[in-house]
XYZ file of N, CA and C in Angstrom:
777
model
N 15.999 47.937 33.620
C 16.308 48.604 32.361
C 15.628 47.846 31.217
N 14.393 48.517 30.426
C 14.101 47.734 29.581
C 15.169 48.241 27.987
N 14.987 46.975 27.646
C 15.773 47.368 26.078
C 14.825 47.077 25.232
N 14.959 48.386 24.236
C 14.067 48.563 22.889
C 13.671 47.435 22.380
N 12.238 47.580 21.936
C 11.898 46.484 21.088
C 12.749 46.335 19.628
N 12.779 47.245 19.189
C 13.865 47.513 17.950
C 15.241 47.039 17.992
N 16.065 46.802 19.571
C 16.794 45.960 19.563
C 16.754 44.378 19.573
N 15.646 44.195 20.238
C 15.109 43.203 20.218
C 15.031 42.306 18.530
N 14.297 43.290 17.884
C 13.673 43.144 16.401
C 15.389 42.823 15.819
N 16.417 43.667 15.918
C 17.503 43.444 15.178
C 18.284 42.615 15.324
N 18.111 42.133 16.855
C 19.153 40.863 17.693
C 18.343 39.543 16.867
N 17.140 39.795 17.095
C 16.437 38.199 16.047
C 16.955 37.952 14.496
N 16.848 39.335 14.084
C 17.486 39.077 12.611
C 18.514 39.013 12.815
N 19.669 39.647 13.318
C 21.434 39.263 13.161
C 20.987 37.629 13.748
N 20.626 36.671 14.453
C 20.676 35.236 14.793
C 20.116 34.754 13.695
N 18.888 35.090 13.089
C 18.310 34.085 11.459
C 19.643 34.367 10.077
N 20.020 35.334 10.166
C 21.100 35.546 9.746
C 22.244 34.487 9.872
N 22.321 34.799 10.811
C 24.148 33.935 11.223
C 23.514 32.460 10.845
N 22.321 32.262 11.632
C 21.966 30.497 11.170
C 21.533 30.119 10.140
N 21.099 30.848 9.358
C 21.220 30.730 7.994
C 22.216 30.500 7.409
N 23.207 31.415 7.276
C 24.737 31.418 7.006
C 25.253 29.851 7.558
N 25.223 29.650 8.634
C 25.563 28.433 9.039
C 25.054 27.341 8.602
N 23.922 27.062 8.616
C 23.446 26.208 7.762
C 23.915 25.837 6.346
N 23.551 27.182 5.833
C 24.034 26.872 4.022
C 25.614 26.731 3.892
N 26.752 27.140 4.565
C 28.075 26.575 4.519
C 28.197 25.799 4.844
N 27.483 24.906 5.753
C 27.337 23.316 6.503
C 26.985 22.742 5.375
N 25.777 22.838 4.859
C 25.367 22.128 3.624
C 26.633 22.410 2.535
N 27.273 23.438 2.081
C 27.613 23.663 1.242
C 29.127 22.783 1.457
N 30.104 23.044 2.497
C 30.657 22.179 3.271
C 30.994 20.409 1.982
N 29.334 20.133 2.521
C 29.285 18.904 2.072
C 30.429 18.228 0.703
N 30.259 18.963 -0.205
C 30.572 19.237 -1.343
C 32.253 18.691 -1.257
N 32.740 18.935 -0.140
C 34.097 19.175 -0.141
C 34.852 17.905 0.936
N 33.619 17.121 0.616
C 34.424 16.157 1.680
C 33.992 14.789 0.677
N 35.391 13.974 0.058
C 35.477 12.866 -0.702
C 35.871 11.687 -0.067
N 35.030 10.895 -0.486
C 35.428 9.201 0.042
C 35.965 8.728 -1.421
N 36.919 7.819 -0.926
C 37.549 6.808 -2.104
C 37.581 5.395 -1.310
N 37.081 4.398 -2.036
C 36.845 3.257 -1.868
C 37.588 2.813 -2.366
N 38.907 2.015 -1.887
C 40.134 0.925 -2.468
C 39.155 -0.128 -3.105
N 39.966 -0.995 -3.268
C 39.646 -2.519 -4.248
C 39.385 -3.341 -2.809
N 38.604 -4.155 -2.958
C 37.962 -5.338 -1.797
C 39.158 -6.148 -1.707
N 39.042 -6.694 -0.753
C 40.346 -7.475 -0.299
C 39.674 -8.468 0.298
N 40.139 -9.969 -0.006
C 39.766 -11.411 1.163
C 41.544 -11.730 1.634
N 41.143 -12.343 2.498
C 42.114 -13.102 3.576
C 42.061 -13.677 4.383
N 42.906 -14.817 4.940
C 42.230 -15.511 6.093
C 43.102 -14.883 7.407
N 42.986 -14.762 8.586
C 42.991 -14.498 9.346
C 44.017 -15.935 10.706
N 44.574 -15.657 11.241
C 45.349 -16.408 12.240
C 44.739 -17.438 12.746
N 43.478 -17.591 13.176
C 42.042 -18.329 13.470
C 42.280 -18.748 12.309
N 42.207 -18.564 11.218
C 41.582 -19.079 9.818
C 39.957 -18.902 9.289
N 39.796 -17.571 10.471
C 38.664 -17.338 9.440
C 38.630 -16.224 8.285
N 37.993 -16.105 7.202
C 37.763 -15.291 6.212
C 37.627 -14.053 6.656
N 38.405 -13.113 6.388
C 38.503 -11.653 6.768
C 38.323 -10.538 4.985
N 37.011 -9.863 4.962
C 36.830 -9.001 4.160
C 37.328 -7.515 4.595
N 38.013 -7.145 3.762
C 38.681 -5.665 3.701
C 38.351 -5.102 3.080
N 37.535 -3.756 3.544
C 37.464 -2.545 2.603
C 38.517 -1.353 2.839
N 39.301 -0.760 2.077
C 40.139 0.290 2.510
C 39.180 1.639 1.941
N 39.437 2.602 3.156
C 38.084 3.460 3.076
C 38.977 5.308 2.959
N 39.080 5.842 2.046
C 39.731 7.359 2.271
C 38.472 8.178 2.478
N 38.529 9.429 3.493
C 37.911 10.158 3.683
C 39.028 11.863 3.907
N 38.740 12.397 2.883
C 39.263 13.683 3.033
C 38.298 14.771 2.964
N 38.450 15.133 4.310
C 37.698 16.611 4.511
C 38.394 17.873 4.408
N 37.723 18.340 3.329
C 38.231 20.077 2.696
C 36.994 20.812 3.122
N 36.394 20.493 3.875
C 35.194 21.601 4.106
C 35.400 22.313 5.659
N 34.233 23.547 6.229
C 34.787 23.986 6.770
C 34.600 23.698 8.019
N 33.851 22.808 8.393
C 33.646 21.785 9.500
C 34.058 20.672 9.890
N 34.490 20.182 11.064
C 34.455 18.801 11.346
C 33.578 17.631 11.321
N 33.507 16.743 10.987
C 32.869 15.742 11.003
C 32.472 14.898 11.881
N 31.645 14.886 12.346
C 31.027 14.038 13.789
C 30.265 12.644 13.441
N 30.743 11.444 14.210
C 29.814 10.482 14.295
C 29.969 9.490 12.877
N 31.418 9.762 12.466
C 31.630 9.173 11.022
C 30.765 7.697 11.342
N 30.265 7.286 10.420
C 29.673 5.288 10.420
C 30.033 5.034 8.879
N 30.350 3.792 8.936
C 30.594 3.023 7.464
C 30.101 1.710 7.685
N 28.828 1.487 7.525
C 28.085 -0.223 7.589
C 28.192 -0.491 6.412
N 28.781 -2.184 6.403
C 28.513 -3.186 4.878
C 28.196 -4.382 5.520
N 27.158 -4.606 4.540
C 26.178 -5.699 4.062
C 26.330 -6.583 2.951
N 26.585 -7.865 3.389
C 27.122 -8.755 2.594
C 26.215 -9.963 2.274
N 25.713 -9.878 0.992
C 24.296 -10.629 1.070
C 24.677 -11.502 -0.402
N 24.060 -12.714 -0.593
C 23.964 -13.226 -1.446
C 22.955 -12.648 -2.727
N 23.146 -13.671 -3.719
C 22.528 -13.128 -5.420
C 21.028 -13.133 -5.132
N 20.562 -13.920 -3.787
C 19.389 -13.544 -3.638
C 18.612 -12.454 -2.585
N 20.030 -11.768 -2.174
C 19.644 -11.114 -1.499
C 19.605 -10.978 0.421
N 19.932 -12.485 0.399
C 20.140 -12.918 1.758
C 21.104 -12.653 2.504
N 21.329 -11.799 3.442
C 22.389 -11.122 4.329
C 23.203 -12.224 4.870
N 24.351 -12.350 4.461
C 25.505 -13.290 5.143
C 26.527 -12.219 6.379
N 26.808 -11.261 6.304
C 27.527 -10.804 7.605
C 26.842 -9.130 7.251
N 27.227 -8.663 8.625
C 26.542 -7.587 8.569
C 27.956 -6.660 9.561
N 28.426 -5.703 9.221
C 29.576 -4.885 9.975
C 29.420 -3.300 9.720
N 30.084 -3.017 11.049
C 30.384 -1.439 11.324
C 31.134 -0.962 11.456
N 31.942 0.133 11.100
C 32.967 0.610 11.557
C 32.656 2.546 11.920
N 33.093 3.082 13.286
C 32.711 4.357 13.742
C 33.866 5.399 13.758
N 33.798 6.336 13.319
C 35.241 7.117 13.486
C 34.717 8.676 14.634
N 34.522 8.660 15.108
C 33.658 9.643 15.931
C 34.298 10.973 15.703
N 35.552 11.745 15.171
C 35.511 12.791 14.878
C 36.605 12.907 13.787
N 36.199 13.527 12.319
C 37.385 14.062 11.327
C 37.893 15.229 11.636
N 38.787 15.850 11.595
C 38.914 17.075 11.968
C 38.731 17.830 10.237
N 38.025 19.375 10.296
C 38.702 19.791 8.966
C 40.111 19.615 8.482
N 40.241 19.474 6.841
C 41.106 19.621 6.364
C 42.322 18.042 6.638
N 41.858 17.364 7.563
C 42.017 16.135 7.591
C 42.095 15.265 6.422
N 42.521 14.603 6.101
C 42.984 12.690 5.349
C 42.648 12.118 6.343
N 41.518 10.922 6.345
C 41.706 9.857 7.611
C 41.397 8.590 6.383
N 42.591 7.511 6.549
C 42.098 6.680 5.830
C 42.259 5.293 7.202
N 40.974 4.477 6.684
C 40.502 3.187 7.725
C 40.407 1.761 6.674
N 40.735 0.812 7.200
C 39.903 -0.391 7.139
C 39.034 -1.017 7.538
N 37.951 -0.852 6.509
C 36.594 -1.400 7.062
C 36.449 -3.282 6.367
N 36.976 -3.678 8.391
C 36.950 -5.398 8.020
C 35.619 -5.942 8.632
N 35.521 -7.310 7.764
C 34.365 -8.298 8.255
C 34.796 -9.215 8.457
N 34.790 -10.366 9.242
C 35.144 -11.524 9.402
C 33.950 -12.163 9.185
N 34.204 -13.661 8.623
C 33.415 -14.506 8.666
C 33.866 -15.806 8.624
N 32.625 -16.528 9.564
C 33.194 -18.268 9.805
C 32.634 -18.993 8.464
N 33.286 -19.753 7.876
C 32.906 -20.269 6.089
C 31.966 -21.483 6.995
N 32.291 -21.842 8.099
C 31.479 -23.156 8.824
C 29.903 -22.314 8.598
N 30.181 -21.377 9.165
C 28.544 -20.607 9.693
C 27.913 -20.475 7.642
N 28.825 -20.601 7.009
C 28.221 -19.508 5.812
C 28.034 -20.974 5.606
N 28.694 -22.080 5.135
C 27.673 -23.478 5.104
C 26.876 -23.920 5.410
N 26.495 -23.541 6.529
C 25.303 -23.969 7.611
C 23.710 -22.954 6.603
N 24.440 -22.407 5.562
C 23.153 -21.243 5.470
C 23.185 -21.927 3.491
N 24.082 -22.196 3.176
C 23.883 -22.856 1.880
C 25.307 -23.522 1.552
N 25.685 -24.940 1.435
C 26.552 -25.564 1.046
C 27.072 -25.501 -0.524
N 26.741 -24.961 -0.979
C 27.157 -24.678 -2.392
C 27.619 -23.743 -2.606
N 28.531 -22.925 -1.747
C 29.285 -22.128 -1.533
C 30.832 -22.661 -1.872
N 30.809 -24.147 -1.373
C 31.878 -24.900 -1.588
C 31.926 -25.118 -2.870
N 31.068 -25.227 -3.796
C 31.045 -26.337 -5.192
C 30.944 -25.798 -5.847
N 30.187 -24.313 -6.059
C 29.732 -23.220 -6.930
C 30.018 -22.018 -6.863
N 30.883 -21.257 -8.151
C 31.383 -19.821 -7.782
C 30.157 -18.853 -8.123
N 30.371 -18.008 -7.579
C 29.237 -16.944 -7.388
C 29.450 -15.571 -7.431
N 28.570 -14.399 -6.902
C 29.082 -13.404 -6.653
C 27.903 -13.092 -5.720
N 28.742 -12.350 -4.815
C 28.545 -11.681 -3.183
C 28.078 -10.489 -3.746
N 27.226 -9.652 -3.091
C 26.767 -8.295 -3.265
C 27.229 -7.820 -2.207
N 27.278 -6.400 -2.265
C 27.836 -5.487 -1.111
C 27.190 -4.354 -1.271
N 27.114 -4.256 0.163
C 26.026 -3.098 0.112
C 26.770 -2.084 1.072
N 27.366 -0.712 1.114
C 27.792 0.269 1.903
C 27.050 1.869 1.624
N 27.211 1.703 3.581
C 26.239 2.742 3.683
C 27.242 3.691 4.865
N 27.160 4.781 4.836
C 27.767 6.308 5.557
C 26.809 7.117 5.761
N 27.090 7.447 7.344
C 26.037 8.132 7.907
C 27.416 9.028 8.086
N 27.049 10.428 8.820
C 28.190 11.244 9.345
C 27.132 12.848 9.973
N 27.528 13.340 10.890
C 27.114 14.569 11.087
C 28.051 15.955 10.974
N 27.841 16.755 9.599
C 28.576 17.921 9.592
C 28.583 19.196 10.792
N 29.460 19.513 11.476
C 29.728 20.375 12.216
C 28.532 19.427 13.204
N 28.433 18.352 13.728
C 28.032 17.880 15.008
C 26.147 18.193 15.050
N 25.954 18.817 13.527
C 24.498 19.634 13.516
C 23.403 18.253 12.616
N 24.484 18.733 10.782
C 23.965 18.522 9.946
C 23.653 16.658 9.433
N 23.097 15.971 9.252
C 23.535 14.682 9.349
C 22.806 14.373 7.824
N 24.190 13.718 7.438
C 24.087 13.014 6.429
C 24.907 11.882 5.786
N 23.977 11.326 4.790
C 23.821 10.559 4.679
C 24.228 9.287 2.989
N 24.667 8.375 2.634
C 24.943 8.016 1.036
C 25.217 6.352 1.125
N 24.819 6.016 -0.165
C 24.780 4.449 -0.018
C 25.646 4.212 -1.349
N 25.771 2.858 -1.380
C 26.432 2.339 -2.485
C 26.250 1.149 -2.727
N 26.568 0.414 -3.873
C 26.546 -1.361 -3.918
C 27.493 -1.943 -5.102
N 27.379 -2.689 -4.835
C 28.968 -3.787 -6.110
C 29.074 -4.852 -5.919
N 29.407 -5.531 -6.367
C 29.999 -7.138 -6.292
C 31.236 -7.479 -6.187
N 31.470 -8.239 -5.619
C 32.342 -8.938 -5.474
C 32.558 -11.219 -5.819
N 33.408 -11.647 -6.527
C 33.640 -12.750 -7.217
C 33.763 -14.101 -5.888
N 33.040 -14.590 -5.415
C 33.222 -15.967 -4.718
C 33.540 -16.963 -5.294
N 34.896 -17.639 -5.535
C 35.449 -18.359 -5.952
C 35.078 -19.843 -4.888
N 34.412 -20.821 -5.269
C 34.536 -22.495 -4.697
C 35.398 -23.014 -4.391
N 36.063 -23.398 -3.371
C 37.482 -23.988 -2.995
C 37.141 -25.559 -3.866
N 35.645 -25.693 -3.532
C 35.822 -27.192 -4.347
C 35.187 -27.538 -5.847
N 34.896 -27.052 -6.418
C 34.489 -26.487 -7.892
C 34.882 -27.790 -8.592
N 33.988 -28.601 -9.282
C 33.579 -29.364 -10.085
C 34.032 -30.754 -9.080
N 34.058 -30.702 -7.994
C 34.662 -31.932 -7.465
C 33.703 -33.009 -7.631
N 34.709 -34.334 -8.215
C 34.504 -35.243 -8.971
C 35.221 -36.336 -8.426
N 34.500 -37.454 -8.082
C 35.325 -38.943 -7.711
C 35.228 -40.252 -9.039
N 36.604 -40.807 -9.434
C 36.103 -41.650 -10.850
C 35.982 -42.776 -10.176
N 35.872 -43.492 -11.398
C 34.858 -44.759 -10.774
C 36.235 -45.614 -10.027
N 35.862 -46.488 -8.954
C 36.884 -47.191 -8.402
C 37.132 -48.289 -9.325
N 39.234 -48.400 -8.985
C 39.327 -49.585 -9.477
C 40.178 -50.846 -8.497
N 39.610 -52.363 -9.228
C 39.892 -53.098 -7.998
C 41.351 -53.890 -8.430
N 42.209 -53.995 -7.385
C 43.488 -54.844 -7.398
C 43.517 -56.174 -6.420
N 43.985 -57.203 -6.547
C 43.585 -58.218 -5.188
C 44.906 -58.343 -4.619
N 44.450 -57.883 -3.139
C 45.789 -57.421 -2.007
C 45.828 -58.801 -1.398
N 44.767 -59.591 -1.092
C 44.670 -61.206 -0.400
C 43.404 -61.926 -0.778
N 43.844 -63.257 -0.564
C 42.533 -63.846 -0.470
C 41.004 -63.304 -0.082
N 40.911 -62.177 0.772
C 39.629 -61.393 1.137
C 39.887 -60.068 0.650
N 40.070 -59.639 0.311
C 40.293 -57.967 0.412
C 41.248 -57.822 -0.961
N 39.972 -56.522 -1.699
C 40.690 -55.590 -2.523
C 41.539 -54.636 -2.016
N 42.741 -53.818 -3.158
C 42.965 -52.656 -2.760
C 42.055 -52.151 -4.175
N 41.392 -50.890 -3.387
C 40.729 -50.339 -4.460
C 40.794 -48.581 -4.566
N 41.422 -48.127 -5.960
C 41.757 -46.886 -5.822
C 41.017 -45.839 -6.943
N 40.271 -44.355 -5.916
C 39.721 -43.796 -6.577
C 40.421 -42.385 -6.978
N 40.305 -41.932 -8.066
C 40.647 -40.556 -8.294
C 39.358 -39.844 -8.100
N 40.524 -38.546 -7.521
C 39.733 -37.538 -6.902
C 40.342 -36.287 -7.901
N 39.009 -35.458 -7.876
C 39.350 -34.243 -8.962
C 38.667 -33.411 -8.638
N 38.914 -31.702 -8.645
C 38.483 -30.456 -8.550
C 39.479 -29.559 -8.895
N 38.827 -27.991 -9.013
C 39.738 -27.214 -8.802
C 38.887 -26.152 -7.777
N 40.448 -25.635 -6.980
C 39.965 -25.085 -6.085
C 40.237 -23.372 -6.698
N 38.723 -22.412 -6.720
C 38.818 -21.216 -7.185
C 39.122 -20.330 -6.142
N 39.038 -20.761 -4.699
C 39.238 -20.207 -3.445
C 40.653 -19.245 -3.698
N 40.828 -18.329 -2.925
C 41.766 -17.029 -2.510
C 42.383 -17.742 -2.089
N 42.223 -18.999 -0.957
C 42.933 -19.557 0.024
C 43.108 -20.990 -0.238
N 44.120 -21.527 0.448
C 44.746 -22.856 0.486
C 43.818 -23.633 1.177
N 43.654 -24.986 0.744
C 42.816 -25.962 1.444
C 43.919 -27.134 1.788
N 44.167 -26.712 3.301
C 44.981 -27.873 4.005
C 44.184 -28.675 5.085
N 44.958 -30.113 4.811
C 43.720 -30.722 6.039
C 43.893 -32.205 5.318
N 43.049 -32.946 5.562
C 42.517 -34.079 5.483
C 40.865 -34.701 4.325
N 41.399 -35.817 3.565
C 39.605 -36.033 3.138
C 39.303 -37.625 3.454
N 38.149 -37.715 4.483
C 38.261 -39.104 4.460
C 36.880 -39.622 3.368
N 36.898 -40.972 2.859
C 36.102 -41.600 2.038
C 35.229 -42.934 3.064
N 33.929 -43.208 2.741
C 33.814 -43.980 3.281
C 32.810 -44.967 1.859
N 33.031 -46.215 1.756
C 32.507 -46.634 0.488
C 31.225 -47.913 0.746
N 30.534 -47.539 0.330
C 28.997 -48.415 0.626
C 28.610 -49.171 -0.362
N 28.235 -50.656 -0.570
C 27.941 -51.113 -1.406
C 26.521 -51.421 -1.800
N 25.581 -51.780 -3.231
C 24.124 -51.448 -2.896
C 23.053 -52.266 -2.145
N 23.907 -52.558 -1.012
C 22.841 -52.763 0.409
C 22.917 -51.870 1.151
N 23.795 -51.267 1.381
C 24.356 -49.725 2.365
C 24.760 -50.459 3.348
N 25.749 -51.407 3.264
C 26.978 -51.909 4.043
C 28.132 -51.330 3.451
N 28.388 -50.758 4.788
C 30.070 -49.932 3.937
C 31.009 -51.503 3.956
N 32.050 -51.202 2.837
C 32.992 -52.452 2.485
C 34.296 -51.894 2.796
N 34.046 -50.269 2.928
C 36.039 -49.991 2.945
C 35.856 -48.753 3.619
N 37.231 -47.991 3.603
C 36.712 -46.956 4.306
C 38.661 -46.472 4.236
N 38.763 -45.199 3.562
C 40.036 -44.393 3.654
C 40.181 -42.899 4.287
N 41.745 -42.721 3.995
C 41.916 -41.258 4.607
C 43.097 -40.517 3.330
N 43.181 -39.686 3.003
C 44.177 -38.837 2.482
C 44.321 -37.639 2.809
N 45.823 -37.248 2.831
C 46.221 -35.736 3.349
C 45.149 -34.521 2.215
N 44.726 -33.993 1.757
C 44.358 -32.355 1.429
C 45.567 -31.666 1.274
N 45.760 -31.150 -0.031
C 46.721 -29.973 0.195
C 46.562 -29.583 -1.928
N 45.676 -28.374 -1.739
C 45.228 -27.955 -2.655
C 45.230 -26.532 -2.474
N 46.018 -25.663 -3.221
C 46.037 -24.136 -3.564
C 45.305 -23.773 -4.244
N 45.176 -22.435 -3.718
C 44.225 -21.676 -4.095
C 44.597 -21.407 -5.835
N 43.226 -21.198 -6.431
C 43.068 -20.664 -7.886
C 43.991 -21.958 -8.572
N 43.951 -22.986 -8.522
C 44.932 -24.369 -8.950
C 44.246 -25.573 -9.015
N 43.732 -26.695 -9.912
C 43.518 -27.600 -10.171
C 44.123 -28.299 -9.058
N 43.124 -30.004 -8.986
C 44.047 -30.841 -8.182
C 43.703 -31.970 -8.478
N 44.318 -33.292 -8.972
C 44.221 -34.244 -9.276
C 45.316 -35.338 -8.635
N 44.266 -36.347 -7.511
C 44.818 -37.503 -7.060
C 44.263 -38.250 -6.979
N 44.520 -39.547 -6.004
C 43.963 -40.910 -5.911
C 43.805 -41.166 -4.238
N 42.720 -41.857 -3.955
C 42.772 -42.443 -2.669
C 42.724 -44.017 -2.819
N 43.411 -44.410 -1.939
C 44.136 -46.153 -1.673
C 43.316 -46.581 -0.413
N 42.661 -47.585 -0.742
C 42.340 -48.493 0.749
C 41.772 -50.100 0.410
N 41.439 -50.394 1.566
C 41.453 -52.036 1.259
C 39.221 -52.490 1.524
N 38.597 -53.065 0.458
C 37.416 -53.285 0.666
C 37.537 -55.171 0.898
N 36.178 -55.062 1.154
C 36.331 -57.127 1.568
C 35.305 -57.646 0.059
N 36.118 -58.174 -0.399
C 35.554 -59.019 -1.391
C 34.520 -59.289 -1.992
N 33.955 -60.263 -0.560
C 32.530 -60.567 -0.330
C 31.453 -59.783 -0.586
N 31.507 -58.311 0.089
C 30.962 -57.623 -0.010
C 30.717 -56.474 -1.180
N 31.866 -56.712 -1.900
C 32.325 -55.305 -2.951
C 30.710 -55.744 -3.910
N 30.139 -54.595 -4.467
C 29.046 -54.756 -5.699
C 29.044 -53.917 -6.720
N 28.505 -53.850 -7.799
C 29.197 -53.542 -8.639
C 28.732 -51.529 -8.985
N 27.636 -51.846 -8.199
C 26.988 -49.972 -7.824
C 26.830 -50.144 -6.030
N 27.098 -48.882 -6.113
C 26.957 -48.360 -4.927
C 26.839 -46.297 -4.389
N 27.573 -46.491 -3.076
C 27.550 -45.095 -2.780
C 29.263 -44.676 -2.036
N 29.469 -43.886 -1.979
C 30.683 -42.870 -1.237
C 30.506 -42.031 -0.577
N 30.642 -41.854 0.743
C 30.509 -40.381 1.508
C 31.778 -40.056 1.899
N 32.391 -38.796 1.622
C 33.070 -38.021 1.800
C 33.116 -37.016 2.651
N 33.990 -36.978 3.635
C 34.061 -35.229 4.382
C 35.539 -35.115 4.780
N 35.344 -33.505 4.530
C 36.502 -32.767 4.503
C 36.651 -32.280 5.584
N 38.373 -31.792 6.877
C 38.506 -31.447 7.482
C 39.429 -30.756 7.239
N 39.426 -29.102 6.670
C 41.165 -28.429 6.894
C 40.585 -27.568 7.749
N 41.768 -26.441 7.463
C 42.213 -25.434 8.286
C 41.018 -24.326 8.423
N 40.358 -24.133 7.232
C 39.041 -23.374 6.790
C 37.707 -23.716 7.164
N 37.442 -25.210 6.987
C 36.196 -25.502 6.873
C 36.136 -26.859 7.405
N 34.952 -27.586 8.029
C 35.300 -29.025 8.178
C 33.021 -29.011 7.751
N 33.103 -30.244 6.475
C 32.014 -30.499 5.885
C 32.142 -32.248 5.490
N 30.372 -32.360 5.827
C 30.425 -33.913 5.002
C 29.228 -34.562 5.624
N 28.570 -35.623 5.287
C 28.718 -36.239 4.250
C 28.583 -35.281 2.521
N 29.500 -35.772 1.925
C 29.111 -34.941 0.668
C 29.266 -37.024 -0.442
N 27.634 -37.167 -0.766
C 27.242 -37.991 -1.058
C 27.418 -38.413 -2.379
N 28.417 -39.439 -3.094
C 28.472 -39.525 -4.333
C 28.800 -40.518 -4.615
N 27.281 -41.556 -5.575
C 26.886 -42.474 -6.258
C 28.199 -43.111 -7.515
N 28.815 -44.272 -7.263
C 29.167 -45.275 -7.739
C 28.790 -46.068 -9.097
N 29.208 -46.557 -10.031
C 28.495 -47.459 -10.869
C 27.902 -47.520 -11.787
């Protein structure tokens, strides 16, 4: 049985038709599906590492489902240099759906030292870069970017050792005590330990201490470290190396001149 070319001719147009139609409500669709981006969130995490939060709304009012949702952020320094890189996939919205997600990053502050130490000493600001891919009705794929900043606060910000002073504990040996000063701009608490080690100008260490750490976040901190140097050796310039061990971060020598 052959069938008319004329049916033929009309079956092609009713299909450019319908996919047309489909198309332009797919596109049109678009229109009707809103993201809202919460406020950035830091936190540390059970581990104690740094956990970034984005809270992400996606409401679809259009007349398709959403396929293949992606939400990548890029977390790069003022120069541009990528410090963590994350994904998050939602593989299907349904129409008429609310789906709201948290899009987290973790990061080790050890690893982000290893890439520039003045992360500790100097506040800054982080760039962020977010990007959404998604395919309408499983066909159409698209696509939108965004960027902002966000405030990196220094857990150790202006940290400062004053000059030592000497007391005589015995016949050989000072006690000699230095103040220690910063403020910490960090989100988070710096618990832990700082030990000192003190060099005189031959680079023979003469003393050598320990003190507990326990400095809150967004809070000044001002104390003293106590230990015993040998006499003989004390001069009147020298050097100090310092390193820190808490819960967050463990760094050092952090090198600072005497005299």
């Amino acid at each position: 049985m052959r069938i008319p070319i004329r049916m033929i001719g009309l079956a092609t147009t009713f299909f450019w038709i319908f996919l047309i139609a489909f198309f332009v409500s797919a596109v049109y669709s678009v229109k009707d599906v809103r993201f809202d981006f919460g406020e950035p969130q830091m936190d540390v995490t059970s581990d104690n590492k740094v956990v970034f939060s984005l809270p992400v709304s996606i409401a679809n009012s259009g007349f398709y489902n959403i396929g293949s949702f992606n939400i990548s952020t890029q977390v790069a320094d003022k120069e541009g240099f990528t410090i963590m890189c994350e994904s998050t996939f939602i593989p299907v919205i349904n129409k008429n759906d609310l789906v709201t997600i948290t899009h987290n990053m973790t990061m080790d502050v050890n690893d982000l030292l290893e890439q520039d130490q003045n992360y500790l000493f100097n506040d800054t600001e982080l760039k962020i870069y977010e990007a959404v891919s998604m395919r309408i009705a499983d066909v159409i794929p698209v696509q939108a970017s965004t960027n902002f900043s966000v405030h990196w606060g220094a857990p150790l910000y202006n940290f400062s050792l004053g000059e030592p002073a000497y007391a005589p504990y015995n016949s050989t040996h000072f006690m000699v005590t230095v103040p220690i000063s910063f403020d910490n701009h960090a989100f988070f608490d710096l618990v832990g330990d700082m030990r000192i080690r003190m060099y005189n100008s031959t680079d023979a260490r003469v003393g050598r201490g320990r003190t507990s750490l326990e400095a809150y976040g967004n809070s000044p901190y001002n104390e003293f470290i106590e230990f015993y140097v040998s006499m003989t050796g004390t001069t009147p310039t020298g050097r100090f190396e310092v390193y820190f061990s808490t819960s967050i971060f463990d760094y050092g020598p952090l090198v600072i001149p005497y005299g």
